[in-house]
XYZ file of C-alpha atoms in Angstrom:
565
model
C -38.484 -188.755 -25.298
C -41.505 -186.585 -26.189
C -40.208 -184.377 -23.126
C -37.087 -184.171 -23.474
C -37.469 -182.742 -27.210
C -39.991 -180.142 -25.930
C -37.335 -178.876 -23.528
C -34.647 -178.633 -25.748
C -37.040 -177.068 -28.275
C -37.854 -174.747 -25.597
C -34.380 -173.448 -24.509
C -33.976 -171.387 -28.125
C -30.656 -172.391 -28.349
C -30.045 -175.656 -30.597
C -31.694 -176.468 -33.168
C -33.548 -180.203 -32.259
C -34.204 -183.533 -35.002
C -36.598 -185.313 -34.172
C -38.004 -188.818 -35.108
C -40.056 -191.541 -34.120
C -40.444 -194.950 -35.910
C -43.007 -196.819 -35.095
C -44.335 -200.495 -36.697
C -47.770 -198.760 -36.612
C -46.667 -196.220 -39.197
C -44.516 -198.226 -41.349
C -42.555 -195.436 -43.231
C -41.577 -194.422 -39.852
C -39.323 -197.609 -40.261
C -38.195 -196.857 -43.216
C -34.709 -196.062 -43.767
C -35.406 -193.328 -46.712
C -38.015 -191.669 -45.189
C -35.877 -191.204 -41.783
C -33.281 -189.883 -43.591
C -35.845 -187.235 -45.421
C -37.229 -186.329 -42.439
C -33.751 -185.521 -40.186
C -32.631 -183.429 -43.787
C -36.068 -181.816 -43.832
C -35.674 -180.913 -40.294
C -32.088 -180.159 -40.282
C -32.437 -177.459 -43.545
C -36.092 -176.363 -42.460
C -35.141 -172.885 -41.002
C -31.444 -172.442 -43.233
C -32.665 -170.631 -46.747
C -29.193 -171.191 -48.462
C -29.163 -175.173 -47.416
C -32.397 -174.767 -49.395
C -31.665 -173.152 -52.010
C -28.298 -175.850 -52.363
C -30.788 -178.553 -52.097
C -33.172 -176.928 -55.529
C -29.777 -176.628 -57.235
C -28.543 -180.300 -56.531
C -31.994 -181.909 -57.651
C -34.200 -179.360 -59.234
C -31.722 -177.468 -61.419
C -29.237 -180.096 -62.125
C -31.797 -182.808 -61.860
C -29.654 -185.266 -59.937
C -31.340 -188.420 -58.996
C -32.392 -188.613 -55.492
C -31.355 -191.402 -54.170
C -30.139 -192.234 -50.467
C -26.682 -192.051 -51.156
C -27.472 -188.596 -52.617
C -29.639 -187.957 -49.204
C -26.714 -189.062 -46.665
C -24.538 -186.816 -48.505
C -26.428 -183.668 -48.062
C -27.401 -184.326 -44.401
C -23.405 -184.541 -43.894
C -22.419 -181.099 -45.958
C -26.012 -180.046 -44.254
C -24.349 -180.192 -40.881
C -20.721 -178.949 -41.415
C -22.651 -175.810 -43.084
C -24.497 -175.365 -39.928
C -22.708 -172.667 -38.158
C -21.593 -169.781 -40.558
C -20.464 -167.584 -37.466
C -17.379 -168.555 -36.379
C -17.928 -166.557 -33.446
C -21.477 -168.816 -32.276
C -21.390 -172.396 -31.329
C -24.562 -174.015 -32.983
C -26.048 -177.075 -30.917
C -27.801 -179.513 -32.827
C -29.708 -182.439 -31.051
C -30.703 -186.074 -32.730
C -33.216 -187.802 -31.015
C -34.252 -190.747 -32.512
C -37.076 -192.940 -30.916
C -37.785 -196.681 -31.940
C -34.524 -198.001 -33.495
C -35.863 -201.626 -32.389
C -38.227 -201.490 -34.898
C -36.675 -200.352 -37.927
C -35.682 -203.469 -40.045
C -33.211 -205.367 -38.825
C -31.035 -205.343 -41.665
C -31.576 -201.305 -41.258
C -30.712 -200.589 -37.481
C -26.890 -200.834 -37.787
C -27.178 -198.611 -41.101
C -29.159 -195.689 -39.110
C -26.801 -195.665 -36.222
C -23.596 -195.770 -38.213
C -25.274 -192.998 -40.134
C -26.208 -190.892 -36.995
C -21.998 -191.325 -35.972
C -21.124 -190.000 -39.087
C -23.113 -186.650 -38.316
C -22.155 -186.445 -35.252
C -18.399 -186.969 -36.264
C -19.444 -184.343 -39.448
C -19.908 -181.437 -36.448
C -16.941 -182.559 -34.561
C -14.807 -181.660 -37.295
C -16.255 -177.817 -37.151
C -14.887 -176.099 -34.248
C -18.403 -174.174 -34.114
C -20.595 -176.943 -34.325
C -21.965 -179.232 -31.376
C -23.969 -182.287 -32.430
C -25.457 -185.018 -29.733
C -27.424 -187.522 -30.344
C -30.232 -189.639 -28.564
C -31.098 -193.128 -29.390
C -34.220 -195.001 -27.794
C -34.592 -198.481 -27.889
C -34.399 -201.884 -26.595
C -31.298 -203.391 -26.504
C -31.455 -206.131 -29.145
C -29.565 -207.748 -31.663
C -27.951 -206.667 -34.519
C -27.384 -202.853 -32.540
C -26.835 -204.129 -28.723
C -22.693 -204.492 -28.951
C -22.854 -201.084 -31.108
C -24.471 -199.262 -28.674
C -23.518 -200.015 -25.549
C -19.843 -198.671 -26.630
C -21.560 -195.406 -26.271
C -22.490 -193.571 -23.021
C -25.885 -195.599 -22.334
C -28.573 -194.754 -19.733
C -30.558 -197.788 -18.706
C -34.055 -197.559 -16.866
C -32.882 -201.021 -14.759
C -30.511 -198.447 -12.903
C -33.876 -196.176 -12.083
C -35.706 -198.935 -10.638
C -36.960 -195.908 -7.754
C -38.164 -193.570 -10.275
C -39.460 -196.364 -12.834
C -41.049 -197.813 -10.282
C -42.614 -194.943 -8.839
C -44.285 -194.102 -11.735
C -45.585 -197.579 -12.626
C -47.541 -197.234 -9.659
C -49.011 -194.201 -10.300
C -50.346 -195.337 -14.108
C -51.617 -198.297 -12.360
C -53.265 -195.646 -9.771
C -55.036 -193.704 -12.670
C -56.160 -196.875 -14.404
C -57.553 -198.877 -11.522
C -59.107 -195.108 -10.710
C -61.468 -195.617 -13.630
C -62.753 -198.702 -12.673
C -63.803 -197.800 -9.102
C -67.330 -198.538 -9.248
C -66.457 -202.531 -10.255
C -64.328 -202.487 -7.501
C -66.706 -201.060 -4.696
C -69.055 -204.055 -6.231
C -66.441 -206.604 -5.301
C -65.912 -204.799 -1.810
C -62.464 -203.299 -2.021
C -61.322 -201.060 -0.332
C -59.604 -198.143 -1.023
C -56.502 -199.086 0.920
C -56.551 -202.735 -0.522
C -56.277 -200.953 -4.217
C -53.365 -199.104 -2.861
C -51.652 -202.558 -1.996
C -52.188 -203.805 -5.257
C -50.683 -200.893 -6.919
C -47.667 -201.337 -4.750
C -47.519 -205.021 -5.566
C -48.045 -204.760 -9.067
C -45.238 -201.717 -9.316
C -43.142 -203.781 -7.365
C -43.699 -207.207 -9.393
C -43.242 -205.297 -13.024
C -40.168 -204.513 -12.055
C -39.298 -201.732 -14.541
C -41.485 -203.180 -17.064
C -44.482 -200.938 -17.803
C -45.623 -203.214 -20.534
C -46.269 -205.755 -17.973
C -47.411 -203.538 -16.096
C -50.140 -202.794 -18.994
C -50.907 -206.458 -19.882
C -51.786 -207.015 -16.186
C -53.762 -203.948 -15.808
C -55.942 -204.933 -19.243
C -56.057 -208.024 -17.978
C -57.987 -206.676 -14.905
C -60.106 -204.346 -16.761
C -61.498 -207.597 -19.583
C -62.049 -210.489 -17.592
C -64.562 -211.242 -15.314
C -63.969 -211.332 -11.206
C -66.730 -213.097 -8.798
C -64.934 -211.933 -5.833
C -62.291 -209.564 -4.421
C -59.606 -212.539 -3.912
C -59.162 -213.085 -7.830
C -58.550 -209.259 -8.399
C -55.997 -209.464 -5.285
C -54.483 -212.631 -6.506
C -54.289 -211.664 -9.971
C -50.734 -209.882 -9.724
C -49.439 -213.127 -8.282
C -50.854 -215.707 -10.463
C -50.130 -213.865 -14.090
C -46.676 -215.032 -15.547
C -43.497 -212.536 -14.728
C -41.831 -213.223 -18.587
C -43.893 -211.790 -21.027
C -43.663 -214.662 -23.520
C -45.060 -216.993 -20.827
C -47.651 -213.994 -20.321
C -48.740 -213.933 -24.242
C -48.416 -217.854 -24.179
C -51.049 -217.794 -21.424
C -53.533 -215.443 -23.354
C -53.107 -216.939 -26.316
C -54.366 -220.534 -24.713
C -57.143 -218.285 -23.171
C -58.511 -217.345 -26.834
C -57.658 -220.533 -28.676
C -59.248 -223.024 -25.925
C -62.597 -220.817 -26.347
C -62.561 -221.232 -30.127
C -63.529 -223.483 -32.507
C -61.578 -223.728 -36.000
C -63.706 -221.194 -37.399
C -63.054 -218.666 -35.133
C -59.301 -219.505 -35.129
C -59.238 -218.435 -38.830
C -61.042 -215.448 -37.917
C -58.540 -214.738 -35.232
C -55.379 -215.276 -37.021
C -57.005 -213.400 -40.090
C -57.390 -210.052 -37.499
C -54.100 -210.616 -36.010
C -52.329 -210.591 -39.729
C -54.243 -207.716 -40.841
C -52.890 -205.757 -37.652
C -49.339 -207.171 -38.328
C -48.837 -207.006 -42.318
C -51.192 -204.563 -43.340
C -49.293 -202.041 -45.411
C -50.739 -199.172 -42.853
C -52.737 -198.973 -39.910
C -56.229 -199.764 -40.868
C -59.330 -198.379 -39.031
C -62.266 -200.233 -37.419
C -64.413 -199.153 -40.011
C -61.452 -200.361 -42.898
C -60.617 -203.707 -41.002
C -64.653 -204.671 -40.754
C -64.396 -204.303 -44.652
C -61.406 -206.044 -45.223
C -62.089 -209.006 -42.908
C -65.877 -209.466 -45.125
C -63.442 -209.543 -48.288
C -60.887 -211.486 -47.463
C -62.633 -214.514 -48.710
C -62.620 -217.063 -51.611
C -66.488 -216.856 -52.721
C -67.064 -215.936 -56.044
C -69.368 -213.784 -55.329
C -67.765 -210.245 -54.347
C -70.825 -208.374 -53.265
C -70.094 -208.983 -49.168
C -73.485 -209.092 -48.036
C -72.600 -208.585 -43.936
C -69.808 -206.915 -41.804
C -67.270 -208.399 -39.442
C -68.896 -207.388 -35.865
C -67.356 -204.953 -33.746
C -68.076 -207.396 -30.400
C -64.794 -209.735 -32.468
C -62.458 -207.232 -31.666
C -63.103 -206.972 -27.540
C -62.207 -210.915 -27.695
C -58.918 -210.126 -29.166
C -58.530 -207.232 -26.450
C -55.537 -208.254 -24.414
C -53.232 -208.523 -27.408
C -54.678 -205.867 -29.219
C -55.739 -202.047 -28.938
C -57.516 -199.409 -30.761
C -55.840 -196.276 -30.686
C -57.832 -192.656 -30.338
C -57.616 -192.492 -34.547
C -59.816 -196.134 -34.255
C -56.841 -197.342 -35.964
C -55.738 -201.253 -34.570
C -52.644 -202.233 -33.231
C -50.946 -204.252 -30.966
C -50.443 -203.161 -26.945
C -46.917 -203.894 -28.077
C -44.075 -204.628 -30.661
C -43.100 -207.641 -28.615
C -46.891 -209.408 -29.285
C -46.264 -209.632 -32.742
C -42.916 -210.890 -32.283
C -44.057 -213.751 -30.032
C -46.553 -214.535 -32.445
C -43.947 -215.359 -35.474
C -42.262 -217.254 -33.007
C -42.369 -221.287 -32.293
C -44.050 -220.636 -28.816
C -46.799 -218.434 -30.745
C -47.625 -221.572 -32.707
C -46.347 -219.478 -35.536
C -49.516 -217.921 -35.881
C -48.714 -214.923 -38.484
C -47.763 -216.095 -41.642
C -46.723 -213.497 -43.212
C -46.642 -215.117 -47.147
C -50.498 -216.489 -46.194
C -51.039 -212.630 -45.423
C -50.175 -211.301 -48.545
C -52.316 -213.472 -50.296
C -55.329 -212.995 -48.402
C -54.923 -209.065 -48.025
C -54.477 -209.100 -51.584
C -57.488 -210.868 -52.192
C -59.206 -208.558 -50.236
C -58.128 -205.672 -52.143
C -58.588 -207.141 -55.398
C -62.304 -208.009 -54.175
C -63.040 -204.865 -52.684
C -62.498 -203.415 -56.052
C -63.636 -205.577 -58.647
C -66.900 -204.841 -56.142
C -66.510 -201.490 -56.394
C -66.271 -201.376 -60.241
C -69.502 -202.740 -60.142
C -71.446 -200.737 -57.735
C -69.870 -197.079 -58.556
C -70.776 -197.535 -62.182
C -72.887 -194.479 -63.575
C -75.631 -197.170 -64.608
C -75.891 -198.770 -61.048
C -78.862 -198.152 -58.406
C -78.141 -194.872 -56.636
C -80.100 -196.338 -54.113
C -78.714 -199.552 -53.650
C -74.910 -197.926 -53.705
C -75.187 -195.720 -50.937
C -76.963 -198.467 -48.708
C -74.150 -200.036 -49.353
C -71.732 -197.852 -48.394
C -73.427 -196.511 -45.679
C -73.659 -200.329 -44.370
C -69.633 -200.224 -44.519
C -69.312 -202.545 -47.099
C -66.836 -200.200 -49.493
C -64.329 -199.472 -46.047
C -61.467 -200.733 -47.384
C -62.159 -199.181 -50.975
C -58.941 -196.238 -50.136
C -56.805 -198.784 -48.968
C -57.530 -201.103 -52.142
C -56.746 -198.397 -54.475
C -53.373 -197.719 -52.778
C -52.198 -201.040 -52.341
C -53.325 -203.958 -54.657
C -51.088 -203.088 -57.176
C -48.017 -203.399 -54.696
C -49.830 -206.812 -53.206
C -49.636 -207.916 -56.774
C -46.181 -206.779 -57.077
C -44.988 -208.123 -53.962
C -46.143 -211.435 -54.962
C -44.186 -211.432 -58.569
C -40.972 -211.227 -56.722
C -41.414 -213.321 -53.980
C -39.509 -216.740 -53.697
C -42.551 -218.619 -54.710
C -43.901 -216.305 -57.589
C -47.115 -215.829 -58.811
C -49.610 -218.945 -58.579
C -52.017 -218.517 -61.295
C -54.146 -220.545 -59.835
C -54.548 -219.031 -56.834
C -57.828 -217.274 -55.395
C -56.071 -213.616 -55.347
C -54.761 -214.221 -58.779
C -57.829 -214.870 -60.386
C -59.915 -212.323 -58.812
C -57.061 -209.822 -59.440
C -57.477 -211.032 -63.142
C -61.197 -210.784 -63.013
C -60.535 -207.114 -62.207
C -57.919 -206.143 -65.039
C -60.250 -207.797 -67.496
C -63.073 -205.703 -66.420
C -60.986 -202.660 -66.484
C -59.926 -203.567 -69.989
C -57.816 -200.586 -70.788
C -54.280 -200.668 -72.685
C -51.654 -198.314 -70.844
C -51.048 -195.688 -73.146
C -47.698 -194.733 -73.758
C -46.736 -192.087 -71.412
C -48.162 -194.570 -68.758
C -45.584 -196.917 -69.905
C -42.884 -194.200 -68.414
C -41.990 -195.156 -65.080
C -39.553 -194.889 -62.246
C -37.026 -198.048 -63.892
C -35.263 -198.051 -60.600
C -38.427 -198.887 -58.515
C -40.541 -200.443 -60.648
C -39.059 -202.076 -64.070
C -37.897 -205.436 -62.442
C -40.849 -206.118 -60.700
C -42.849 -205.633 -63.588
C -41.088 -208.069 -66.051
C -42.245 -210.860 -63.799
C -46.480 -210.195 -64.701
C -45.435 -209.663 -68.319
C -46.887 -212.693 -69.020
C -50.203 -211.689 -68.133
C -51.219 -209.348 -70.425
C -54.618 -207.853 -68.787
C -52.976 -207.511 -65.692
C -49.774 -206.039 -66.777
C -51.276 -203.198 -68.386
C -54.115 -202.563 -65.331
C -50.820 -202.595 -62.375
C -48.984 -200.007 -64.777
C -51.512 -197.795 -65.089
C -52.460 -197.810 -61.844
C -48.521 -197.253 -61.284
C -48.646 -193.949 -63.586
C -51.449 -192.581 -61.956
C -49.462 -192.601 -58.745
C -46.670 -190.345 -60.920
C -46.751 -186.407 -61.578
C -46.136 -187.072 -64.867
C -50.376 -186.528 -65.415
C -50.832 -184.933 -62.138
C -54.778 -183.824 -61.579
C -58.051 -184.079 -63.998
C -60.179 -182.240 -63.525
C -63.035 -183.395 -61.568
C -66.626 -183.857 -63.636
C -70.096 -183.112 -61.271
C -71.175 -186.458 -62.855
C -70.251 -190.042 -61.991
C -68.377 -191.299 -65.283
C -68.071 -194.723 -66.738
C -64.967 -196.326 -65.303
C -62.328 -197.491 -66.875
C -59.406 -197.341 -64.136
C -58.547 -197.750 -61.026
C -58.498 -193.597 -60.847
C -61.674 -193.200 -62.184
C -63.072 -196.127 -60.222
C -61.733 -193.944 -56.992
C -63.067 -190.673 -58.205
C -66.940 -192.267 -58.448
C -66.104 -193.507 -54.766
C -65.242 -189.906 -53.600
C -67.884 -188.452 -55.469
C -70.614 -190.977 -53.686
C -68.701 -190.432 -50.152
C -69.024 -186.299 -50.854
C -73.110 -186.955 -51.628
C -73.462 -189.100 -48.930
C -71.516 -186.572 -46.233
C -74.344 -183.887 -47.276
C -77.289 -186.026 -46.307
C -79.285 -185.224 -42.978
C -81.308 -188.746 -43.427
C -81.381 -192.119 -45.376
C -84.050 -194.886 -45.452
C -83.197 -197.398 -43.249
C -80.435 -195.679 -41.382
C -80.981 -194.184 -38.087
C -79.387 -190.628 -37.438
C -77.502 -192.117 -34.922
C -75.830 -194.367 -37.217
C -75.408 -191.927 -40.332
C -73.494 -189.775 -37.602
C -71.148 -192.392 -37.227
C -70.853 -193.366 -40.525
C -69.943 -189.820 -41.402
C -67.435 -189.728 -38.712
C -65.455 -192.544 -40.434
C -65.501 -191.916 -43.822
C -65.141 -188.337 -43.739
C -61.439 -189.084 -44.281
C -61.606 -190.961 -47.501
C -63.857 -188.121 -49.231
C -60.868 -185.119 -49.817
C -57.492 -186.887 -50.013
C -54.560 -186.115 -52.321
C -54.974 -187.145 -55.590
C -51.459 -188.728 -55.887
C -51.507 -191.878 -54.329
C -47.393 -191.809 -53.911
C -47.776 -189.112 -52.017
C -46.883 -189.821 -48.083
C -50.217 -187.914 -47.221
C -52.038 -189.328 -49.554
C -54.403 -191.193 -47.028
C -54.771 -187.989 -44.658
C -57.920 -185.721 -45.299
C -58.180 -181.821 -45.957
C -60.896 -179.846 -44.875
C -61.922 -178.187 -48.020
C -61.279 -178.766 -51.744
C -59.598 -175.345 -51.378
C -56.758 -177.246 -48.791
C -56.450 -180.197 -51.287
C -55.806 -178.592 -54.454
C -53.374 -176.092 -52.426
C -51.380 -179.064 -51.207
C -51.759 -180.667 -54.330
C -49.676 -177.559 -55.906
C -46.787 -178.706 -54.110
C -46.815 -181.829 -56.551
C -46.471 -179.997 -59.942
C -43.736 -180.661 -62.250
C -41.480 -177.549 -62.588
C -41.175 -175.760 -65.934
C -37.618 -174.791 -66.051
C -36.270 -171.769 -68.170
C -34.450 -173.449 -71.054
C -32.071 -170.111 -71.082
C -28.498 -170.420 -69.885
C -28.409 -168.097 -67.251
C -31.678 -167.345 -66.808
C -32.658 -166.843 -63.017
C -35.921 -166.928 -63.151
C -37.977 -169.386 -60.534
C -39.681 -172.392 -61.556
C -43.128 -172.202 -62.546
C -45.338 -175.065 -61.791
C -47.956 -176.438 -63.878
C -50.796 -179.165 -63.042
C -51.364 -180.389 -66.980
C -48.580 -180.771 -68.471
């Protein structure tokens, strides 16, 4: 797909969408934000489809909702070509429609036919679109009443280059091979065999081939054999590795296990090593919060053929498919997702009500940063975007809150230690999003007033304080994450630490580096990527300001934008 938008892109002549969704970037999935990003696309280049768009929302302050979005995308593309002399090409490629929600997938497609029938009613206008996927239920039926080109008809080609990734991954591992005596023309055969034996299917390709690379061969004849005696149907295939883990574990590590495998599955985004070591030390029922040791990194090689860390040392799994087996019966049903959002909540609440301890002005300078150069605070960014949404998510699920549950009461613990009233204008919030969800903690006082402020600082209602050179006495979730920047900034400037080897403080700078200059609005969908300088962040953060609008009829003036009002 990635090619073919590159050469359309690099013809000149059509203007190209874009988008791929993708479970390990879970607004990728999302139905709003793939509308916002084929209109941001689609209007990018067009300066009166802009200007249209500021009147519709800015000027006339029209809510934006997705109805509102659909509707511009369609008048978006029959405004395309104002030369009724030029016919405009415009190309939708969408990538990953299997794992958008499944209540979503027939939405985005019927959406995607309404564009396309949009530029069929200009006589200008040429619109095509590109859909990627497997063919599953609810979209299958749908879809295949369109022109459909299926890689079981290029079994040549496919095949052809499934042997050549297995060529360039058994490549790497040449020296293990020459140990076990094999020859070069022997690991050509087994290329061959395994192209031939995928049959189309790189995954299983991949499973086979990581299969190769993590377990350990005595002699030649169990590499050789391998392609013959590993399962052809991938659930058999995850079946099989499962047993493989689970028969090597006691109950213990089985809770450890299933605890990674949630984290991977349910987390709200893609955590990194260094966040998912954190989480995994919180995500227990102790009353004591201070984690005292780190999650190894050795646990994560024995969950290596399901799992894979990407080049950002974010986890995921090798596929979609892994974590649907694992919700299934013959996956033993081992993500729960309900059991996951309890225990990821926990973890958040924990990591903070930590964290409001050990970032306090009053607290060890000394002790803090050994503790957050140990890793213990990892998860601290992810905790401050998401516990008030685990708390949420919990007040409206079938089951409710259980106040006498472990993330309950440390979630509690933490709003009582925070101890601070939402002021009025932090009261003010986005009724459509947030108002219903609310009225189901109003019975807890403490912790009704800590998940609304938290909510308002995610607003541009009060977009940016300034930030104070000192470490300030905390009595927010904001102002609990400010202290944490501040001792992530201090701790990025040191050359040496007692106790911590260069090597290690190298490492520990590499990771954290992210966390230390993010946008200060947590709603915002960057809000977890890092800027170089302060100078970057408070540019971008510009972009956030609420516009002052001239209250003079007539008056044509631009916006002006202002960061304390």
């Amino acid at each position: 797909m990635a090619q073919i938008t590159e050469f359309l892109r690099s013809t000149g002549k059509s203007l190209v969408i874009s988008h791929i969704s993708t479970y390990t970037q879970p607004s990728s999935t999302e139905y709003d934000q793939i509308l916002r990003s084929i209109l941001l696309q689609l209007v990018r280049s067009d300066t009166d489809l802009i200007a249209y768009i500021h009147d519709e929302f800015i000027l006339r302050k029209k809510a934006v909702t997705a109805q509102a979005i659909e509707r511009i995308i369609l008048e978006a593309v029959r405004a395309i070509s104002n030369n009724p002399a030029t016919t405009r090409y415009v190309h939708i490629l969408l990538d990953g429609l299997d794992e958008c929600e499944k209540g979503k997938q027939l939405k985005i497609v019927t959406l995607l036919e309404r564009i396309a029938s949009c530029a069929f009613e200009s006589p200008t206008t040429v619109c095509k679109v590109l859909i990627s996927c497997r063919m599953l239920a609810p979209t299958s039926q749908r879809l295949r009443q369109k022109h459909a080109v299926s890689l079981s008809t290029e079994k040549v080609a496919v095949e052809r280059s499934i042997g050549f990734y297995a060529s360039q991954r058994l490549s790497k591992l040449r020296s293990r091979w020459s140990q076990l005596r094999i020859t070069d023309s022997e690991l050509k055969e087994l290329e061959l065999r395994l192209a031939a034996k995928a049959d189309g299917m790189f995954l299983w390709a991949k499973l086979v081939l990581n299969y190769l690379t993590t377990n350990m061969f005595l002699n030649k004849g169990e590499v050789i054999g391998a392609v013959d005696v590993l399962p052809r149907e991938l659930s058999d295939f995850y079946g099989r590795i499962l047993t493989q883990l689970l028969a090597n574990f006691d109950n213990r590590s089985v809770t450890r296990l299933q605890s990674i495998l949630r984290w991977i599955a349910f987390a709200k985004r893609s955590l990194r090593r260094a966040e998912l070591r954190s989480a995994l030390a919180f995500a227990c029922e102790e009353s004591e919060v201070h984690v005292q040791g780190l999650a190894p990194n050795y646990i994560f090689d024995l969950c290596a053929p399901l799992i894979e860390e990407r080049p950002d040392s974010t986890f995921a799994f090798v596929h979609i498919s892994v974590k649907e087996f694992l919700q299934s019966p013959e996956g033993n049903h081992i993500l729960d997702e309900t059991g996951a959002v309890h225990d990821q909540g926990l973890a958040t609440a924990s990591c903070l009500l930590s964290g409001y301890q050990v970032f306090q002005p009053d607290y060890s300078e000394n002790m803090r940063f050994s503790r957050v150069l140990a890793g213990f605070h990892g998860l601290h960014l992810y905790a401050s975007e998401y516990w008030a949404e685990y708390i949420l998510s919990v007040a409206v699920s079938d089951r409710g809150i259980d106040n006498g549950s472990a993330f309950f009461l440390r979630s509690q613990e933490l709003a009582s230690a925070l101890d601070t009233p939402a002021s009025s204008h932090e009261r003010i919030i986005d009724s459509n999003l947030l108002d219903g969800r609310l009225r189901d903690i109003e019975q807890y006082p403490e912790l009704w007033n800590t998940v609304v402020t938290t909510l308002a600082a995610k607003t541009t209602k009060s977009l940016i304080v300034p930030e104070e050179k000192d470490k300030h006495s905390i009595t927010s979730l904001s102002s609990l994450y400010s202290n944490y920047q501040r001792t992530v900034k201090a701790l990025l400037q040191l050359t040496q630490f007692p106790g911590i080897s260069t090597r290690d403080l190298e490492i520990f700078k590499r990771e954290v580096r992210s966390t230390a200059l993010t946008c200060r609005i947590v709603s915002c969908p960057l809000a977890g990527i890092y800027f170089e300088s302060e100078a970057q962040r408070e540019k971008h953060e510009l972009n956030h300001a609420p516009r002052i609008m001239c209250d003079v009829s007539g008056c044509g003036h631009p916006a002006l934008s202002s960061i304390t009002i």
